[in-house]
Structures are given as structure tokens and as C-alpha cells.
Short mmCIF file of C-alpha atoms in Angstrom, two decimals:
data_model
loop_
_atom_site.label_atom_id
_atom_site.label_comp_id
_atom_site.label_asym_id
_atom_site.label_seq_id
_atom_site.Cartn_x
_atom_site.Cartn_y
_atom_site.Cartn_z
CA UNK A 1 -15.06 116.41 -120.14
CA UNK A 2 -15.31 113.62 -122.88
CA UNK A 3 -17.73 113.66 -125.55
CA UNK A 4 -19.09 110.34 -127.14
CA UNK A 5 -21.21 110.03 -130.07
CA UNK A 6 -24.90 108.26 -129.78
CA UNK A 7 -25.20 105.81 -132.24
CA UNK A 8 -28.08 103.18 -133.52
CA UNK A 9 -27.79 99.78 -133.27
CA UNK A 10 -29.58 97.28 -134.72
CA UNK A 11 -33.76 97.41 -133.82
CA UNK A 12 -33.68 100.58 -133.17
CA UNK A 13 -31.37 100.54 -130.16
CA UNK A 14 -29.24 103.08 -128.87
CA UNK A 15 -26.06 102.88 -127.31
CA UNK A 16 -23.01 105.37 -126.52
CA UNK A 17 -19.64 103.57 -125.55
CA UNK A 18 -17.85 104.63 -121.91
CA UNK A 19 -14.12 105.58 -121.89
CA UNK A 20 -12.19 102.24 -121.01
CA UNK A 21 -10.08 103.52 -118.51
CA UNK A 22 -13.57 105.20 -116.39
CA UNK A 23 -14.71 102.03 -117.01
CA UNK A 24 -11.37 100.31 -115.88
CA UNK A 25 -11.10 102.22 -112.59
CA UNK A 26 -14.43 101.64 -111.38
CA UNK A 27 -14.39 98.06 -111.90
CA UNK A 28 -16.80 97.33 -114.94
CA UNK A 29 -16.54 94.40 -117.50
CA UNK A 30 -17.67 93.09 -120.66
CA UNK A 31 -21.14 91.30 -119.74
CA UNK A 32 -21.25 92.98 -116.64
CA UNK A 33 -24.91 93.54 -116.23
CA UNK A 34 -25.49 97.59 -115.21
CA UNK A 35 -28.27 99.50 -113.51
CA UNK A 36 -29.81 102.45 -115.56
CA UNK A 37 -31.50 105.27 -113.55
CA UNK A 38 -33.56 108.17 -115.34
CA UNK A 39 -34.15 111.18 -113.68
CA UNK A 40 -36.44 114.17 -114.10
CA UNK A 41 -33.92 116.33 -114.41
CA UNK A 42 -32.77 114.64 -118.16
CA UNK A 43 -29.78 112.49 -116.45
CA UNK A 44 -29.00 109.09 -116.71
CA UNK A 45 -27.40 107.13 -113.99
CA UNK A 46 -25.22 104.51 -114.46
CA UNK A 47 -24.28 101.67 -111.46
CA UNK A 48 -23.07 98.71 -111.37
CA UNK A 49 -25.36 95.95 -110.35
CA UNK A 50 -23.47 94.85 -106.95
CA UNK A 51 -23.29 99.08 -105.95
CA UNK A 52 -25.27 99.99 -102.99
CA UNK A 53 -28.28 102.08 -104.03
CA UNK A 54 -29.69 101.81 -100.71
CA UNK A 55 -27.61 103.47 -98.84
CA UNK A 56 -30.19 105.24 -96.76
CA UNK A 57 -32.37 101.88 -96.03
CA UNK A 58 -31.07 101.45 -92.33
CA UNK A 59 -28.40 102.78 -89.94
CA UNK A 60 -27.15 100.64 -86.55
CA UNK A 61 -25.87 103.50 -84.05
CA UNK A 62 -24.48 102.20 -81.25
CA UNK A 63 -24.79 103.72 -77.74
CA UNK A 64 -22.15 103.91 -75.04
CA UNK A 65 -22.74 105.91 -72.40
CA UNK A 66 -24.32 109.74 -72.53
CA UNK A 67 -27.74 108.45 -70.62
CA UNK A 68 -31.02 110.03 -72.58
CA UNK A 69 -29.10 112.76 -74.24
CA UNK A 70 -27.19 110.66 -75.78
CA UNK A 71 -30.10 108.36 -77.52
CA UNK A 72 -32.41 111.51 -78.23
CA UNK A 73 -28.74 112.79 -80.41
CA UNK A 74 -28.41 109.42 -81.71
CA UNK A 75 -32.31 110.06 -82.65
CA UNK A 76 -32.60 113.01 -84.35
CA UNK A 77 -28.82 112.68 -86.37
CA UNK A 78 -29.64 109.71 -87.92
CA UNK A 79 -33.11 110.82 -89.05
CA UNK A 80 -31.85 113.90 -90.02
CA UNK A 81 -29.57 112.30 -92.28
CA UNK A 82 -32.24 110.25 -93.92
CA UNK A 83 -32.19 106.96 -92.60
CA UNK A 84 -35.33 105.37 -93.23
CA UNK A 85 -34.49 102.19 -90.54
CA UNK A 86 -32.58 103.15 -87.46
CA UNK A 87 -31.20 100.68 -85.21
CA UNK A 88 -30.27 101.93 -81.28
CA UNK A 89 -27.87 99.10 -79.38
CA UNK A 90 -26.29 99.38 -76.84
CA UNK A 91 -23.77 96.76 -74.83
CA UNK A 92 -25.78 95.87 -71.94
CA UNK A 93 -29.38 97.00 -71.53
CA UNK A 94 -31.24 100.23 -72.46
CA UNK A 95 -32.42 102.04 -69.17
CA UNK A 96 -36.26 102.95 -68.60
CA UNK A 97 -35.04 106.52 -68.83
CA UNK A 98 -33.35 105.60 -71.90
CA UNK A 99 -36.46 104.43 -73.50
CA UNK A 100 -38.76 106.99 -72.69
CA UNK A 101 -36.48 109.38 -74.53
CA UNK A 102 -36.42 107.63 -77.18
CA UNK A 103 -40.58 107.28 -77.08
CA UNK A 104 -40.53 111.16 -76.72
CA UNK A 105 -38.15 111.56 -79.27
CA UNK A 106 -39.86 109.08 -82.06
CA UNK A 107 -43.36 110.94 -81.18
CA UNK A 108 -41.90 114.32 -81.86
CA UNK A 109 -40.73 113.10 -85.75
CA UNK A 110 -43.24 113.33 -87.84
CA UNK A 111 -43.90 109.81 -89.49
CA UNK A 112 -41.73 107.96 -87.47
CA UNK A 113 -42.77 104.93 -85.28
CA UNK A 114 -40.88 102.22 -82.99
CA UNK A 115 -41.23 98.84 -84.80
CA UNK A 116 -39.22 96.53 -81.89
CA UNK A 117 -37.41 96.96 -78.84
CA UNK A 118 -35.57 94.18 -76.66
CA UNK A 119 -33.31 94.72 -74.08
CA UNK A 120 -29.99 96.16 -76.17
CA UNK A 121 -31.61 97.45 -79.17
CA UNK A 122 -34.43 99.94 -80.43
CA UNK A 123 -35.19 100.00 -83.92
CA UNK A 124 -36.98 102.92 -85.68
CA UNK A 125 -38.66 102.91 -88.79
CA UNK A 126 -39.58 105.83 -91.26
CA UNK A 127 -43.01 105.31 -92.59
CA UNK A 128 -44.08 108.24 -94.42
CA UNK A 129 -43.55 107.84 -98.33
CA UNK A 130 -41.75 111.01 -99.83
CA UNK A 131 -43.84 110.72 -102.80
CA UNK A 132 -46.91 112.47 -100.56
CA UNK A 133 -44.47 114.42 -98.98
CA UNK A 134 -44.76 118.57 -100.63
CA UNK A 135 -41.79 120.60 -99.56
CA UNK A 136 -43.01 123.70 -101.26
CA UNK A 137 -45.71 123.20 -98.99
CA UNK A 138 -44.05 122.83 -95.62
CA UNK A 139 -42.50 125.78 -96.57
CA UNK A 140 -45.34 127.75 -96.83
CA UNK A 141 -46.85 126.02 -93.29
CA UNK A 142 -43.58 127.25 -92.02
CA UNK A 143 -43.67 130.79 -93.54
CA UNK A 144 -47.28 131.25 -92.07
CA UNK A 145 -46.62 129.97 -88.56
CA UNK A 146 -43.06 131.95 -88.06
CA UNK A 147 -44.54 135.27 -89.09
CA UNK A 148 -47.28 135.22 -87.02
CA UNK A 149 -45.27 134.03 -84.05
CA UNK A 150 -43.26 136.57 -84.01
CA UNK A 151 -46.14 138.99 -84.03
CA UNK A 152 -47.61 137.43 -81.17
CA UNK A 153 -44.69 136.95 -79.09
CA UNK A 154 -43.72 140.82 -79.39
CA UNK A 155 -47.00 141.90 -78.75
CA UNK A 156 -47.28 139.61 -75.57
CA UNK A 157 -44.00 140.95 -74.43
CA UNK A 158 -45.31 144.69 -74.67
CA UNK A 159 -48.64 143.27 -72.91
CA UNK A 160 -46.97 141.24 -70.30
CA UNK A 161 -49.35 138.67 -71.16
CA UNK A 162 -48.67 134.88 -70.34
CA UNK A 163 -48.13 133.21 -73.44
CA UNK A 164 -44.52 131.45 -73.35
CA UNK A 165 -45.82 128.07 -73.14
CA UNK A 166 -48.81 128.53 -76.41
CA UNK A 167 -45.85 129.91 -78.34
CA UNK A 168 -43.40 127.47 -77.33
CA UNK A 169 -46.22 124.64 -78.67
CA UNK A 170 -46.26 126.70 -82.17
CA UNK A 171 -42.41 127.01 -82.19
CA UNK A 172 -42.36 123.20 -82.00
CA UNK A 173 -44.61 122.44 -84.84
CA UNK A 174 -42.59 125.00 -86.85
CA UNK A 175 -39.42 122.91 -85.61
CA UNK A 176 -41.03 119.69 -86.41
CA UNK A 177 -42.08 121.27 -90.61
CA UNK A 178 -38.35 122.16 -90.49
CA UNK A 179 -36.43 119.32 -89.33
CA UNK A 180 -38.36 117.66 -92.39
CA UNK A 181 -36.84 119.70 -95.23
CA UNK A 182 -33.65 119.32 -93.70
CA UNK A 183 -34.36 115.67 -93.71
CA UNK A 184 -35.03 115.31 -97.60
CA UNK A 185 -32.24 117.54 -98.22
CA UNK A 186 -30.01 115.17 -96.75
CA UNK A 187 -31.39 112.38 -98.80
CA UNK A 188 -31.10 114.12 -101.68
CA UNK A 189 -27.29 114.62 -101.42
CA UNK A 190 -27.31 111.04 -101.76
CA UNK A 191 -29.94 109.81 -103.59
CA UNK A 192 -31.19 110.98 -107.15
CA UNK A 193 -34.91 109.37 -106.39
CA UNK A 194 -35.30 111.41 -103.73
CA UNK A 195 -35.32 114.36 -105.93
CA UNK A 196 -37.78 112.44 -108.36
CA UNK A 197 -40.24 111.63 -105.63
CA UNK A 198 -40.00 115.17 -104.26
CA UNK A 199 -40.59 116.63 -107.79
CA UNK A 200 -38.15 119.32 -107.47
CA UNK A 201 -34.75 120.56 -108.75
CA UNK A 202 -31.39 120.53 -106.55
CA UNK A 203 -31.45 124.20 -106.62
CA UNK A 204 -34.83 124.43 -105.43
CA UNK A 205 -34.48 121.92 -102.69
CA UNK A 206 -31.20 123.78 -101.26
CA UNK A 207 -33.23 127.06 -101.28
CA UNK A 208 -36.44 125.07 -99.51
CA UNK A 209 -33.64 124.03 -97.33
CA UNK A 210 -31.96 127.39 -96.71
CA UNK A 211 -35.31 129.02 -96.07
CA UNK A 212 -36.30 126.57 -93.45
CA UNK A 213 -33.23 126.70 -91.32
CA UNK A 214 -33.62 130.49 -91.21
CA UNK A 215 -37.10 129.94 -90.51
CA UNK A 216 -36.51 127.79 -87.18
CA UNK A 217 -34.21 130.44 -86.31
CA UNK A 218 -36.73 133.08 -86.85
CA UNK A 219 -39.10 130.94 -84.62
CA UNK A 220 -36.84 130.09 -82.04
CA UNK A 221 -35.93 133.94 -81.68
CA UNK A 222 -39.87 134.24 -81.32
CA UNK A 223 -40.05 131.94 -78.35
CA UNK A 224 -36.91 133.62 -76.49
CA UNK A 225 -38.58 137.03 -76.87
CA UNK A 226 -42.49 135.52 -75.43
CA UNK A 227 -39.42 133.85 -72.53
CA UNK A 228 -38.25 137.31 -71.90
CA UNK A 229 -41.71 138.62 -70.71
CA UNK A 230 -41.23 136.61 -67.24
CA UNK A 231 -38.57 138.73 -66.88
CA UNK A 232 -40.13 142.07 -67.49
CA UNK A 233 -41.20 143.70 -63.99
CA UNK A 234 -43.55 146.23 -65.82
CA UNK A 235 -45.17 146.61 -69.54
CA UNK A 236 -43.11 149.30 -71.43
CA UNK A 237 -44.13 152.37 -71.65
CA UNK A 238 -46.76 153.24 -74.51
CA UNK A 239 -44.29 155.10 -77.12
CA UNK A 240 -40.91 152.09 -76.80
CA UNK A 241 -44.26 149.26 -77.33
CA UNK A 242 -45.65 151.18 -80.19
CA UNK A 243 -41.95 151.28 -81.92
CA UNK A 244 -41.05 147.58 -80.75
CA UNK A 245 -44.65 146.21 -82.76
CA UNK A 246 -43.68 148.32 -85.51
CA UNK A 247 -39.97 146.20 -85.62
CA UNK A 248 -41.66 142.91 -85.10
CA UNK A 249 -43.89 144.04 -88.31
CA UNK A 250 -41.30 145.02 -90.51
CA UNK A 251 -39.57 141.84 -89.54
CA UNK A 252 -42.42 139.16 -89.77
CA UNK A 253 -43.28 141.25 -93.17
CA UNK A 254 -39.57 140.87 -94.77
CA UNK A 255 -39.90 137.36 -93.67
CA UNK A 256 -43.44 136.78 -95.00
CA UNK A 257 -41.82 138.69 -98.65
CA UNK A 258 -38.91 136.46 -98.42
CA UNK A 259 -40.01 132.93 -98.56
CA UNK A 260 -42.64 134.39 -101.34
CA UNK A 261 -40.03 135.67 -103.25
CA UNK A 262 -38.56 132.36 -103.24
CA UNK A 263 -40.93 129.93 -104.08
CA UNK A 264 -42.16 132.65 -106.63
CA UNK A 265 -39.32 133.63 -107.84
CA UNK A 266 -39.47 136.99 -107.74
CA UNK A 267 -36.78 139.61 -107.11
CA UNK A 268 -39.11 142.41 -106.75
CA UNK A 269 -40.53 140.40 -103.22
CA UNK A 270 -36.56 139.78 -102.29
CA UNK A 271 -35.86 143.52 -102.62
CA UNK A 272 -38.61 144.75 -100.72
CA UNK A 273 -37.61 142.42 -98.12
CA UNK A 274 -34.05 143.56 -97.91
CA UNK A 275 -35.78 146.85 -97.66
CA UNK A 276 -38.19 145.99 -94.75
CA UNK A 277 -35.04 144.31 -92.85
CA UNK A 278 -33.01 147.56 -93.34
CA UNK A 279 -35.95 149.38 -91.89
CA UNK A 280 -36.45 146.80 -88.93
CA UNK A 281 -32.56 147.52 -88.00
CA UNK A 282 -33.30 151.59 -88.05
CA UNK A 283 -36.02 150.98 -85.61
CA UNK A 284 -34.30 148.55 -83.27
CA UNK A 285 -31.54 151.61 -83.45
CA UNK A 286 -34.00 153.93 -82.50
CA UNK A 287 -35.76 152.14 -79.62
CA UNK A 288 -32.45 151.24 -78.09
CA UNK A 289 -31.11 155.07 -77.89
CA UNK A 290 -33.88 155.73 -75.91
CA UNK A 291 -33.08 152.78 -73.96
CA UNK A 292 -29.83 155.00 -73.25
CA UNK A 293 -30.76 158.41 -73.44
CA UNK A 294 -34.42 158.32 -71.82
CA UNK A 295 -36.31 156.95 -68.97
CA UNK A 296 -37.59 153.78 -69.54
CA UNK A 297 -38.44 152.44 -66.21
CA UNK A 298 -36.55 150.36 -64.10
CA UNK A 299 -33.24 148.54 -64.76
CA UNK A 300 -34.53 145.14 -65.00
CA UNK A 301 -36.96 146.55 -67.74
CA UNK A 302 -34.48 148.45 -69.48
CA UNK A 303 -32.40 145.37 -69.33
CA UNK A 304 -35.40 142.74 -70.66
CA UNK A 305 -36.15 145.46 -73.30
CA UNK A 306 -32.46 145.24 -74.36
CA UNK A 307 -32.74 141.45 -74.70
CA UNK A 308 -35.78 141.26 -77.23
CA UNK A 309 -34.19 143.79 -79.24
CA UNK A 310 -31.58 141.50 -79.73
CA UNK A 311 -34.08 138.83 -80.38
CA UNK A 312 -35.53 141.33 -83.15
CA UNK A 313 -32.12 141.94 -84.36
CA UNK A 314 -31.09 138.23 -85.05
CA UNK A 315 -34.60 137.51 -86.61
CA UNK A 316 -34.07 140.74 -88.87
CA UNK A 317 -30.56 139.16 -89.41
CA UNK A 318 -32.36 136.21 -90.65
CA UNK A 319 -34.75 138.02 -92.79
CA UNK A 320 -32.07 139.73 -94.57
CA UNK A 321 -30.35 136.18 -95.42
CA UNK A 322 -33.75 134.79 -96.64
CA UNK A 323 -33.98 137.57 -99.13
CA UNK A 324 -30.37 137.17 -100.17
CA UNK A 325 -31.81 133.59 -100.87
CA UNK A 326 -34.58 135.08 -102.97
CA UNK A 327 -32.31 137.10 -105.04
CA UNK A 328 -30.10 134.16 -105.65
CA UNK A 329 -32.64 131.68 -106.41
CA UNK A 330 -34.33 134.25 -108.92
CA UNK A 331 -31.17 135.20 -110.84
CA UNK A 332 -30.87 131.51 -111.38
CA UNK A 333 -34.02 130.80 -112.88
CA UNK A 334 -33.75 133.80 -114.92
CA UNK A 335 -30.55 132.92 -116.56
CA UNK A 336 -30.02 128.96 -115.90
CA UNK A 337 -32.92 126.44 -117.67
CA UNK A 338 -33.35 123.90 -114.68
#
């Protein structure tokens, strides 16, 4: 690392000179004219004025072959990367299939719309401004909705009750909150505005981001577990459904403790989640032993039991890796002035 001396020019002007040979290799000139970007965070940006600082305006994807699943991929990758304008063609013409997906596909982002279509290309536009866009708060949408799912789908698995397509609906909007944070994390690996307009740190954002990808994880195990109940020939008996809401609660509660901790910053939450996930494990332990060592009913509900205790297992899994986060993220604060 270089160090250069900020000096005062004349009316109150003030300049620092760039090493020539940075400024050699990377193309700049006397009289060039340069780009100046200040940032939140206390950095300046330099660019040349012919670099590409739009880099996320607009992607052209092209499609051969792969029918629907190959558009809806197309789809989603691009605006997952960050793409604000995304261009479909294809060499021929775009099946009725083809754009129905992509109608389904465009309705499930959220802020997204088709602005033209003609026979070989779709384009997609990105219309919601990041400035009104609060991570912290789709985090905490998230946080809500996950925990109670996988309340609910536990305790309509013990029931037998029909709920697989309600919590499939609520899994989706948590998807949906998800694939949005993942969405401006991608931008900002790329783009120091992004990070102004969101009004957080780089740390912060790759916890949000962290936290949300467990989170979808968390919800998808929920859905998979409310699945499993078509499966289960008769409720479980009273004691194993007792101990398997008890699991679900320790789980959704190290969750719930989890994101706090994070957006709080505070290790006391992250500890007591690692504590609640630990205790989550010793009960899905417990409840499959007697799985082995008592009657439980029938195979097929032995078998379906076996299966959401799995479930439980890879959301506690989850849990434990959000408070990990937790820890991490508060440690920083504590010690690093971001």
C-alpha cells in the first residue's frame, strides 16, 4: 500500500497525486477527464470517463433450446444477478409455452414487469427503485413468516390436517422476500451505489444475505414436512406429537433469536440460539429412539415420522448457522468501526 500526501491548491482545492505507473496501467492521461464517486462508507471512487458504470443496466440472454425450463432459468439468473433490463432471444420464435413461463415467471418477481415481446425476443424490465427498497426489513418479514411456518407445518403434521397447499403459498412469499436480498447482494458486488441506496455496510448486507438463504431453507424444510402429512396413514401417537412440537419450538425459537441477534447485534441472542439448536438436536435424538425401540404404529408412520425429523434436523442445522452468523456479525461491530 502507497501513501500520498493531501495537499491544497490554489482556492482552496484539494488534490492528492496517483502513482504513475497505476495510472500507466490502467490507461489514464494528462487531461483525461475522471469520474469521482463518494460513498457512505468514507471512499472515493475513481473511473475513467469511457469505464462502464452501468454494468447492471441490461443483459441479452440468448435461448437455444431447453423449452420453458430453460427461459424460467434464464429468468430468475439474470435477475438474480441484478440486471435491471433483461433481454430473452431466441433464433427462431418463442413458443406459447415459452411465453407463459416467462409471464409466470415475471409475475412471481417482485417489481418486475414485461415491457415488449415480438416473435424472438422478450425483454424484462426492473422497476422497483432500491432507494425504497429496506433489506433490514425483508429480513424481519422473512424472520416472522419462517418461524411461524414451521410451527404450523409441524403441528399440521401431528394433526393430519390438510394444509400443504396454505403453507406452500406462505413458503412462496418467504421465497419471493428472499430471492430479493440475494438480488441486491449481487448488485452490490458490483456496484458501490447500490450500497448507498440500500443504506447499509458490506458486512451487513452479506449477513442480510446469509440470513436469508438460511431462511428459504428453513421455509422450504417447512413445506416438505406440511408434504409429508399426505403420507402419514395415522396422527402419531400423543407422547412422539407432544416431543415433535416441542422440536419445531426450539427450532422456530433459535431461528426467531438468530436473525434478532443479527440485525441487533447481540451475542447474548446468538448464544441462546446455539443453545436452543443444541436442544432441538437432543429432542430429535430422543423422538427417533423411540422410533426404534418403541411402538409407534405402523411402518409407513414410523417411516413419515422419520422423514420430518430429518426435516427438523436440517432446519435446526440451519438455525445453528444463523447464529454462527450472529456471533460473527457481533464480534465485528464490537471490534471493527464500519
Amino acid at each position: 500500500m502507497e501513501t500520498r500526501k493531501l495537499q491544497e491548491v490554489g482556492g482552496g482545492t484539494f488534490t492528492v497525486s496517483i502513482p504513475k505507473g497505476w495510472a500507466t496501467n490502467h490507461g489514464f492521461e494528462v487531461g483525461m477527464e475522471l469520474q469521482l464517486y463518494t460513498h457512505r462508507d468514507g471512499s472515493i471512487l475513481i473511473r475513467s470517463s469511457n469505464a462502464d458504470v452501468n454494468c447492471l443496466d441490461e443483459a441479452t440472454v440468448d435461448i437455444d433450446g431447453g423449452g420453458t425450463e430453460a427461459v424460467t432459468r434464464a429468468v430468475r439468473t439474470a435477475h438474480a444477478v441484478g440486471f435491471e433490463t433483461i433481454t430473452l432471444r431466441r433464433v427462431g420464435t418463442f413458443t406459447d409455452a415459452e411465453r407463459k413461463a416467462v409471464q409466470s415467471i415475471v409475475r412471481d418477481l417482485v417489481g418486475t414487469n414485461i415491457l415488449s415481446e415480438s416473435d424472438a425476443e422478450i425483454t424484462i424490465r426492473h422497476l422497483l427503485d432500491t432507494s425504497s427498497v429496506s433489506v433490514c426489513q425483508s429480513i424481519v418479514q422473512l424472520q416472522y413468516v419462517v418461524s411461524s411456518l414451521l410451527r404450523d407445518a409441524t403441528a399440521a403434521f401431528v394433526d393430519a390436517a390438510d394444509t400443504h397447499a396454505r403453507i406452500r403459498d406462505r413458503a412462496d412469499e418467504a421465497r419471493r422476500s428472499a430471492e430479493m436480498v440475494t438480488r441486491h447482494f449481487s448488485r452490490s458486488l458490483v456496484s458501490h451505489a447500490e450500497l448507498d441506496a440500500l443504506g447499509v455496510s458490506r458486512p451487513e448486507l452479506f449477513a442480510y444475505y446469509a440470513i436469508a438463504h438460511r431462511l428459504e431453507t428453513v421455509a422450504d424444510q417447512a413445506v416438505r414436512i406440511a408434504a409429508t402429512e399426505e403420507k402419514l396413514p395415522e396422527p402419531p401417537a400423543e407422547k412422539v406429537a407432544t416431543d415433535m412440537r416441542s422440536v419445531a419450538d426450539d427450532v422456530a425459537g433459535a431461528v426467531d433469536d438468530a436473525v434478532t441477534a443479527v440485525l441487533d447485534r447481540d451475542m447474548t441472542k446468538a448464544q441462546r440460539a446455539r443453545s436452543q439448536c443444541d436442544d432441538a438436536v437432543e429432542g430429535i435424538e430422543a423422538v427417533e429412539r423411540r422410533l426404534y425401540d418403541e411402538s409407534v404404529g405402523s411402518v409407513p408412520a414410523a417411516v413419515a415420522l422419520s422423514n420430518v425429523l430429518s426435516h427438523l434436523q436440517r432446519a435446526a442445522d440451519c438455525g445453528r448457522s444463523m447464529a454462527d452468523t450472529a456471533a460473527r456479525t457481533t464480534i465485528r461491530a464490537e471490534n471493527i468501526d464500519i
